[in-house]
Coordinates of C-alpha atoms in Angstrom, one line a residue:
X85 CA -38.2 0.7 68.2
X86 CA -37.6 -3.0 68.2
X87 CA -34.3 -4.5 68.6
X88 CA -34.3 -5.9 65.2
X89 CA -34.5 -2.7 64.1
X90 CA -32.2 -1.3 65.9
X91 CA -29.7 -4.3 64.8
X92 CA -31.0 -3.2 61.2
X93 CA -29.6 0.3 61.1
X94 CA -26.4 -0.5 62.9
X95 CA -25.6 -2.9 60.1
X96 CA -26.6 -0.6 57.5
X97 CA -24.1 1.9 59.3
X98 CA -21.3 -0.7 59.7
X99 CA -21.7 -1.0 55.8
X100 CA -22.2 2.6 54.7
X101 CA -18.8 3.3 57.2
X102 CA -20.5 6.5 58.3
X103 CA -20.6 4.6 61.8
X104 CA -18.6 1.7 62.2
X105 CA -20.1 -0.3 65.3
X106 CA -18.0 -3.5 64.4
X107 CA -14.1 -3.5 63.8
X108 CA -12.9 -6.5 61.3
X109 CA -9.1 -4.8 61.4
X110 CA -6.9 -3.6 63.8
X111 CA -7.5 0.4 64.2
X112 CA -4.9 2.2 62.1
X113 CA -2.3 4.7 63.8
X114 CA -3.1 8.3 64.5
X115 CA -0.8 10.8 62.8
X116 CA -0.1 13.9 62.7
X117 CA 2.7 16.7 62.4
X118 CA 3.5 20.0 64.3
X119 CA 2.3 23.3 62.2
X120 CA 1.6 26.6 62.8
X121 CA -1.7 28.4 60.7
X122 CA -1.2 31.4 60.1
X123 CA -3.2 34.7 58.2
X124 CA -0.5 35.7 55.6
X125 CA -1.2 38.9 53.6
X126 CA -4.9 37.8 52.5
X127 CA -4.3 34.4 52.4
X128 CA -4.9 32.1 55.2
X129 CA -2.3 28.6 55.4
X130 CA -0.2 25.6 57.3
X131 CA 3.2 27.0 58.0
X132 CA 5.4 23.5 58.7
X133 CA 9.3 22.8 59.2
X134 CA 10.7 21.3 56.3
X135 CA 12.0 18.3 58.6
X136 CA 8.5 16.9 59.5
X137 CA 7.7 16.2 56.5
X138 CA 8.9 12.8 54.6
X139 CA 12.4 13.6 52.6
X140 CA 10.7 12.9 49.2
X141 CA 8.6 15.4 48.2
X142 CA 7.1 12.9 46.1
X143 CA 5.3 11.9 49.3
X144 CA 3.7 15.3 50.3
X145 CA 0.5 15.4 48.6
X146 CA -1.4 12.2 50.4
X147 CA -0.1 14.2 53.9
X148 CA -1.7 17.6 52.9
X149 CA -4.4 16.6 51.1
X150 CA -5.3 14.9 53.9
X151 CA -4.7 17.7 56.2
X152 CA -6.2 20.3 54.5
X153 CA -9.7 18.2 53.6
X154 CA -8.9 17.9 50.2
X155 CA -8.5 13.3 49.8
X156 CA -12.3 12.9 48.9
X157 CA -12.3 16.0 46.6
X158 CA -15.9 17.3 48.0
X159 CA -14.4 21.1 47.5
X160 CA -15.8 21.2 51.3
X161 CA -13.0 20.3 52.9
X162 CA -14.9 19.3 56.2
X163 CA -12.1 16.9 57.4
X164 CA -9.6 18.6 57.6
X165 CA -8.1 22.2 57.8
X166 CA -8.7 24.2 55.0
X167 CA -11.1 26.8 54.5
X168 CA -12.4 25.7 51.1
X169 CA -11.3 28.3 49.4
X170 CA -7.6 28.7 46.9
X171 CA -6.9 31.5 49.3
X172 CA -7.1 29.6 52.3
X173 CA -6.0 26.0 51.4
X174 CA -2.1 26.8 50.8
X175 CA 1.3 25.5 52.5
X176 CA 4.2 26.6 53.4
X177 CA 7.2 24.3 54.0
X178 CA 9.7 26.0 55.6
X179 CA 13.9 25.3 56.6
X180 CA 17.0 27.2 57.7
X181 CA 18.7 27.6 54.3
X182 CA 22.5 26.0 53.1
X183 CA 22.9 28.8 50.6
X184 CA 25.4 31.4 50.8
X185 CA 23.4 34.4 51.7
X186 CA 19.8 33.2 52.3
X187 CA 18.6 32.9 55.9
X188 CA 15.7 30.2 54.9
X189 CA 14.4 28.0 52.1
X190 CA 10.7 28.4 51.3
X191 CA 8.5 25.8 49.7
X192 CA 4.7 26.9 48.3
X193 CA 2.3 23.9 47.7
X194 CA -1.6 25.3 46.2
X195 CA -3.7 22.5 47.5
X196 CA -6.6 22.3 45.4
X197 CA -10.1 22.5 47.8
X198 CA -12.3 21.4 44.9
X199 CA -9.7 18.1 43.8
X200 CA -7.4 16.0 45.5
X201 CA -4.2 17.5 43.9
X202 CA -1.4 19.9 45.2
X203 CA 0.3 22.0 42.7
X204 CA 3.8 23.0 43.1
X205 CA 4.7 24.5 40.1
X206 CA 4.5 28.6 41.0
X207 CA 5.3 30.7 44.6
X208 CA 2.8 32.7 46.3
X209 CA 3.4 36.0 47.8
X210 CA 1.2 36.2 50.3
X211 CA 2.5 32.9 52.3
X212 CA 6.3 34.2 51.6
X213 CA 5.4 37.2 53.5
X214 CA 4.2 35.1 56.5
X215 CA 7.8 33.4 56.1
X216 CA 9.4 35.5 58.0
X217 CA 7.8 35.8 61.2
X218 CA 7.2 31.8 60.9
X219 CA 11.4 31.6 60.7
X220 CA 12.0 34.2 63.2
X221 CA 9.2 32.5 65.9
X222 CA 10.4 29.1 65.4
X223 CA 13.9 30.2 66.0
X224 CA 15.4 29.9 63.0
X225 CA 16.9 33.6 62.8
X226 CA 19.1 34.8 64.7
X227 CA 18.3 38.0 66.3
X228 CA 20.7 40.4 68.9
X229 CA 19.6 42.0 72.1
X230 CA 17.7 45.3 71.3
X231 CA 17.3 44.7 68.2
X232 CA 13.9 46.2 66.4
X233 CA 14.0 44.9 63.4
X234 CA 15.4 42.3 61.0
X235 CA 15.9 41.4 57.4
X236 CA 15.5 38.1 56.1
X237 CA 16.5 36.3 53.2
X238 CA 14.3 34.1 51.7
X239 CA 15.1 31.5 48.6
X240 CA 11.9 30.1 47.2
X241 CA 12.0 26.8 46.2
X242 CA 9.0 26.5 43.2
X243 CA 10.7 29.8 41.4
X244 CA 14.3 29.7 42.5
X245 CA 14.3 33.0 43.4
X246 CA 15.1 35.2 46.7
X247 CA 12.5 37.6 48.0
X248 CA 14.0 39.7 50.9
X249 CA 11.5 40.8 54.1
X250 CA 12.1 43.3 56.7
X251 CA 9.9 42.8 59.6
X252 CA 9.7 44.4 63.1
X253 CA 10.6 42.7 66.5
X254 CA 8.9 43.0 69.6
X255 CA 10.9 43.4 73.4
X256 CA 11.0 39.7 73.2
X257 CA 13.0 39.4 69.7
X258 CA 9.8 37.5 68.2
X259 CA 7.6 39.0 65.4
X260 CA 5.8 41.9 66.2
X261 CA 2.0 41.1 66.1
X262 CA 0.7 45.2 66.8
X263 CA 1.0 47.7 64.6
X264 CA -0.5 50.8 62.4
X265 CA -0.2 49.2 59.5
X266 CA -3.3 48.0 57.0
X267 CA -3.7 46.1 53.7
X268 CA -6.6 45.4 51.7
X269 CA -8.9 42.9 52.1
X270 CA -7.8 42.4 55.9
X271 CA -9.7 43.5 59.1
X272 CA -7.5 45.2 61.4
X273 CA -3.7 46.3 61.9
X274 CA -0.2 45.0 62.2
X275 CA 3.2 45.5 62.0
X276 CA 4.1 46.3 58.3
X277 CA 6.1 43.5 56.7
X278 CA 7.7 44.9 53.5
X279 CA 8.4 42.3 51.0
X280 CA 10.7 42.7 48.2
X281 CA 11.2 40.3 45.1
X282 CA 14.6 40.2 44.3
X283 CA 15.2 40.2 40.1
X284 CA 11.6 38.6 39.8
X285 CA 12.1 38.2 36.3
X286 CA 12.1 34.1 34.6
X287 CA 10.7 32.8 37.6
X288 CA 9.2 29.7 35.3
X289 CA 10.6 30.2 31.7
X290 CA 14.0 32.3 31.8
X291 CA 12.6 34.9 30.4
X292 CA 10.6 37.9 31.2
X293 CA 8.8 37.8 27.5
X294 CA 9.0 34.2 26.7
X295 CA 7.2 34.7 23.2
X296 CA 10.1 37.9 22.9
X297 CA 7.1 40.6 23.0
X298 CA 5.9 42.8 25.3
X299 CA 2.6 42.9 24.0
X300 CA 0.5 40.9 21.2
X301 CA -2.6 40.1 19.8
X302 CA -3.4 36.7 21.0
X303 CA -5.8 34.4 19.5
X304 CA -8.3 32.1 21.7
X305 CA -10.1 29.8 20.7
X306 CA -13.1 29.4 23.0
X307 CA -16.0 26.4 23.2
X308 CA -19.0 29.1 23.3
X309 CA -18.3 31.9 21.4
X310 CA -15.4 31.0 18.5
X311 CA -11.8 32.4 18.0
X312 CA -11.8 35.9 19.2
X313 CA -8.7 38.2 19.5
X314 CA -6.9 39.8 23.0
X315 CA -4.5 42.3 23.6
X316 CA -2.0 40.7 25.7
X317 CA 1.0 40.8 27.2
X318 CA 2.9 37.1 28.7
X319 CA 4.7 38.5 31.5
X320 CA 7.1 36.2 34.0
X321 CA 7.8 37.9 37.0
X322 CA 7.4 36.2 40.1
X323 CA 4.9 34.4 38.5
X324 CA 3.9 33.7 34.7
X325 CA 0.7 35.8 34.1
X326 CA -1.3 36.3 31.2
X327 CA -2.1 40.0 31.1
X328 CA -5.7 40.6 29.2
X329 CA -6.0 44.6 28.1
X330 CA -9.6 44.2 28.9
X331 CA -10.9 47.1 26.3
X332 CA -10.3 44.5 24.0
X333 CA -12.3 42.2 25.2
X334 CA -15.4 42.9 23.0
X335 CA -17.9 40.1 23.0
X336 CA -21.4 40.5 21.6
X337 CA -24.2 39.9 23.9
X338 CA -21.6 40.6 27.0
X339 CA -21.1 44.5 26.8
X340 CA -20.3 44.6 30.5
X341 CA -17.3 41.8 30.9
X342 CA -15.2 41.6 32.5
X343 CA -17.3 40.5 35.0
X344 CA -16.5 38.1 37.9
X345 CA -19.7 36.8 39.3
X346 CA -20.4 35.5 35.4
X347 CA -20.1 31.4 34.9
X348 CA -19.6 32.5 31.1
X349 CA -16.7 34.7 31.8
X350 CA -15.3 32.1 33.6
X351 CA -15.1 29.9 31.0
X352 CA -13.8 32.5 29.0
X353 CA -11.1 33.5 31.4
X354 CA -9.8 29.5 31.6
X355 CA -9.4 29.4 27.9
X356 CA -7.4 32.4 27.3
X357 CA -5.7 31.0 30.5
X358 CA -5.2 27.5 28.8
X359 CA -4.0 29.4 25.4
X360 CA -1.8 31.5 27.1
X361 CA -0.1 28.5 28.9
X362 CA 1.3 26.9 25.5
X363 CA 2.6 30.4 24.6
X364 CA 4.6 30.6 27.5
X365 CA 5.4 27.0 26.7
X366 CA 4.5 25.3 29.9
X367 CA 2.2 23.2 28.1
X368 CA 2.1 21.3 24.8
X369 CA -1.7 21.8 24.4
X370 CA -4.7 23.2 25.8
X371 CA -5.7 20.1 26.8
X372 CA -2.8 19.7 28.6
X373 CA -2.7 22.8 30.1
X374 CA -5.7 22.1 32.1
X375 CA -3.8 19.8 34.3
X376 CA -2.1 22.4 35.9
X377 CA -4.3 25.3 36.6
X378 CA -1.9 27.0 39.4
X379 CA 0.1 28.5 36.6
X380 CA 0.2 30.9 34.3
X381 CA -2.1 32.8 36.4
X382 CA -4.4 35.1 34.5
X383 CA -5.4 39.0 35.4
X384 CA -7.6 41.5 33.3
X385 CA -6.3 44.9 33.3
X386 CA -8.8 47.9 32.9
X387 CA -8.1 51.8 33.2
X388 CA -8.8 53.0 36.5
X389 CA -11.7 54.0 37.4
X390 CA -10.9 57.4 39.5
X391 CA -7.1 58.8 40.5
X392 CA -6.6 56.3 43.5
X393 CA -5.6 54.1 41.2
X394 CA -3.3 53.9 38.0
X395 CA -4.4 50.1 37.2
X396 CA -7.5 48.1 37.8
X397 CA -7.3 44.9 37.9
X398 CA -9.6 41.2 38.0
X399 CA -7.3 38.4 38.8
X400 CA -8.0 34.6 38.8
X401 CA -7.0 31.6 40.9
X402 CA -7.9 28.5 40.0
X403 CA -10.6 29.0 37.7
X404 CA -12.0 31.9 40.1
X405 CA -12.2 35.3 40.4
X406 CA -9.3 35.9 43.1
X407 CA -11.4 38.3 46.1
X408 CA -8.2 40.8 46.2
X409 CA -4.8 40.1 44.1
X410 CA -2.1 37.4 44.5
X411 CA 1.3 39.6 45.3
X412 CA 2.7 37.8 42.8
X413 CA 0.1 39.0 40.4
X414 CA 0.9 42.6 42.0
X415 CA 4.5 42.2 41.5
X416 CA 4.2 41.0 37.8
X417 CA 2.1 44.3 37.2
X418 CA 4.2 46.8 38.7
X419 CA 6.9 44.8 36.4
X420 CA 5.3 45.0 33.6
X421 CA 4.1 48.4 33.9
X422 CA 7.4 49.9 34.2
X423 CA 8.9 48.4 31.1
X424 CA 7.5 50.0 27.8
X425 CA 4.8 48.8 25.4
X426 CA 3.5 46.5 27.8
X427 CA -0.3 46.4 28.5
X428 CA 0.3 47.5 31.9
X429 CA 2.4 50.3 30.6
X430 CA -0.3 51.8 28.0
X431 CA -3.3 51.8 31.0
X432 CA -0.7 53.4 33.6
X433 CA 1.2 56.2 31.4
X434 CA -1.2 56.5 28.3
X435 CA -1.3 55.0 25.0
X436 CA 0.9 57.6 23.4
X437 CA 3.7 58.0 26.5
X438 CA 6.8 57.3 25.3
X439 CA 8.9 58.9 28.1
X440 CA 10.9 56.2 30.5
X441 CA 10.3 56.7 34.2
X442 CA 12.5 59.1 35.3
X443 CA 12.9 57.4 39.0
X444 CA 13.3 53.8 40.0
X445 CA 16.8 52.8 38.4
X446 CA 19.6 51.4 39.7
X447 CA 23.1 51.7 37.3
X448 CA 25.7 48.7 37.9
X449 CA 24.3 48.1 41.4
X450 CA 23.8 51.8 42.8
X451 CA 20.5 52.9 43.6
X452 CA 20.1 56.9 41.8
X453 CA 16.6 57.5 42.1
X454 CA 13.9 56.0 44.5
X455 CA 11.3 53.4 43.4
X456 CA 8.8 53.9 40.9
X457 CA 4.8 53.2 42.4
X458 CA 2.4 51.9 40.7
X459 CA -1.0 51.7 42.3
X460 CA -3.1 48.6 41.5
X461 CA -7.1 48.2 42.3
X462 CA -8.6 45.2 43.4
X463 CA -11.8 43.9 44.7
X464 CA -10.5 44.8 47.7
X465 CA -8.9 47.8 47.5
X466 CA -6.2 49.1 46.2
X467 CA -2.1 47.7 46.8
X468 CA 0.7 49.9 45.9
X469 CA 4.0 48.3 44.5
X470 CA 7.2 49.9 44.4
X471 CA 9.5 49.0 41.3
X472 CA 13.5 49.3 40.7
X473 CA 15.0 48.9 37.1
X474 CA 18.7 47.6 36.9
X475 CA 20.5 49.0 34.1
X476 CA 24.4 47.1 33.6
X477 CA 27.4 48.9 32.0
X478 CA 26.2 47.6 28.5
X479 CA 22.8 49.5 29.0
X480 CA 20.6 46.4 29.6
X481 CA 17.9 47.2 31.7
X482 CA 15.6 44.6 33.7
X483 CA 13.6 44.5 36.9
X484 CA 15.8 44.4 39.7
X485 CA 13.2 44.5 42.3
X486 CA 9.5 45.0 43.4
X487 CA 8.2 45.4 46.5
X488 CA 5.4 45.6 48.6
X489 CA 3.5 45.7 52.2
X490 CA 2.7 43.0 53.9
X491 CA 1.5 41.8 57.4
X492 CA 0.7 38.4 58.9
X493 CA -0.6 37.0 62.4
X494 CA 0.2 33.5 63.8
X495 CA -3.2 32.2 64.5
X496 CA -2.3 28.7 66.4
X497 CA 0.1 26.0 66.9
X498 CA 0.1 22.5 67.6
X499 CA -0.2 19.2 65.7
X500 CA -2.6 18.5 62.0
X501 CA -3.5 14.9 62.3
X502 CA -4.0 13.3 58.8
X503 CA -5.2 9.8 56.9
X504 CA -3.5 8.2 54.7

């Protein structure tokens, strides 16, 4: 090749920035901050102390995005971290807690693989139950000699609500990595972590039933197929979710949905998501409600298919079929199905069930009768959640608690360098 040539192409790369042989500007500065990825649950994320990270939150998203791949909004995310994936492109921003009886604050940011945005807005369950061992490992528990296991407090920031997590120690006092212990949708053992969301109900609106019923028929009106009607029920607990009763989902031409790998369904699925959003009255529109596409969440519920399971259930995350369940999605199900004439209700106890559960109540504080389980199917596998009602001395009942198990590994540590 001549050297004309070769000048040629080295311009052409100057230019294009893919290769830049000449510098017209002094080289920015390299930076980064100290993390820790993590597997938590079946979700994959950066687990980072709240004090390397600017004061304003305001000033998060350019970092992350960064970090994770996620400035140029290629859905790749080739430079940077992330896995390009919902499930594993999430934060967690973590700090030893000011409040009167909570051991850590806990801060979820969704950074969207496919668009250079971070959503805030809801928690997620399987990064709170990596929490934990992150606080305990970075030393921000303390732990006494012998001890074999610990609780930990944890207030989360996005929901203002406290999810407490009981996790086993090893010789050392860190997080015990080796253990029995196996969840769906993960290779492998661990150490059971057993998460519990503490009075889960409100978490965005106040309210359990923002729209004041446990289940209606909603209306959606769709771009390909025209209003059609849902059974639904608007649950809040832990996260808003829009729960489909999918037997009455009854499209013509599509005898076999729900169905996941289907782009039509998909479309469907962000509608009813959209609707659901301004009845829950996050959102002023439809329009408006595709801004934010981190919450509500949306999850169809079907009858299970055999007596492994009491629920089967198709969840979404951001405008995809979710490849097991958010716990959040597991803890607003095992909610829902222990409060009557919910959709979750009908497809765990029957249509015509009107008996209460006769376990799982606490009266003015004191547990009489052990949690009530609810089995959930995913894509993979099924999760079991454990449910507690609170009844107070005027005979109010709400959910005092649901829990379920969790493990988590640490991965690696060291420093994310980022652009911005």
């Amino acid at each position: 090749m001549s050297t004309a040539a070769t000048v040629s192409i080295a311009e052409t790369c100057a230019v294009s920035n893919h290769f830049p042989l000449r510098q017209y500007a002094p080289y920015p500065t390299r930076r980064s901050f100290p993390a820790v990825w993590m597997r938590s649950g079946t979700s994959k994320g950066l687990f980072i102390h709240r004090r390397d990270l600017p004061e304003r939150i305001e000033q998060w998203g350019p970092i992350l995005l960064s970090a994770m791949g996620s400035s140029n909004a290629g859905g790749r995310q080739l430079d940077g971290i992330g896995g390009a994936t919902s499930t594993t492109s999430k934060v967690a921003v973590v700090a030893k807690s000011t409040r009167p009886g909570i051991d850590v604050d806990y801060t979820f940011v969704q950074v969207a693989p496919d668009q250079a945005k971070v959503d805030m807005t809801g928690n997620c369950g399987n990064m709170a139950s990596g929490v934990g061992p992150f606080s305990l490992d970075e030393g921000l528990l303390r732990v006494e000699a012998g001890q074999s296991e610990i609780d930990v407090r944890i207030f989360n920031t996005n929901t203002q609500q406290t999810i407490s997590e009981t996790i086993q120690l090893s010789p050392e006092g860190r997080h015990r990595d080796h253990g029995d212990c196996s969840i769906p949708g993960v290779e492998g053992t661990s150490s059971p972590i057993k998460v519990a969301f503490l009075d889960p109900e409100g978490s965005m609106t106040g309210k359990m039933f923002p729209s004041g019923a446990t289940q209606e028929t909603f209306t959606v009106h769709t771009k390909t197929l025209g209003a059609i009607q849902l059974r639904v029920s608007l649950v809040d607990a832990g996260n808003p979710f829009v729960l489909v009763d999918s037997r009455s989902l009854r499209v013509k031409g599509y005898p076999t949905w729900p169905a996941a790998a289907d782009p039509d369904f998909m479309l469907l699925a962000e509608d009813i998501r959209r609707e659901g959003a301004v009845r829950f009255g996050l959102a002023s529109d439809v329009e408006s409600a595709s801004v934010v596409r981190g919450t509500p969440k949306i999850a169809f519920l079907s009858p299970p298919a055999d007596i492994s399971s009491d629920i089967d259930v198709l969840a979404f995350t951001m405008g995809k079929p979710h490849p097991s369940i958010q716990i959040t999605g597991a803890v607003c199900i095992g909610a829902a199905a222990a409060i009557h004439g919910t959709v979750a209700w009908q497809l765990a106890h029957g249509e015509t069930t009107n008996n209460f559960p006769k376990h799982g109540l606490e009266i003015d504080g004191q547990r009489i009768a052990s949690p009530s389980p609810v089995r959930i199917r995913h894509p993979a596998g099924v999760m079991q959640t454990e449910t507690t009602l609170g009844v107070n001395g005027k005979g109010d009942i709400h959910v005092r608690q649901v829990g379920v198990l969790r493990t988590a590994r640490r991965l690696f540590e060291g420093n994310v360098f980022y652009k911005i």
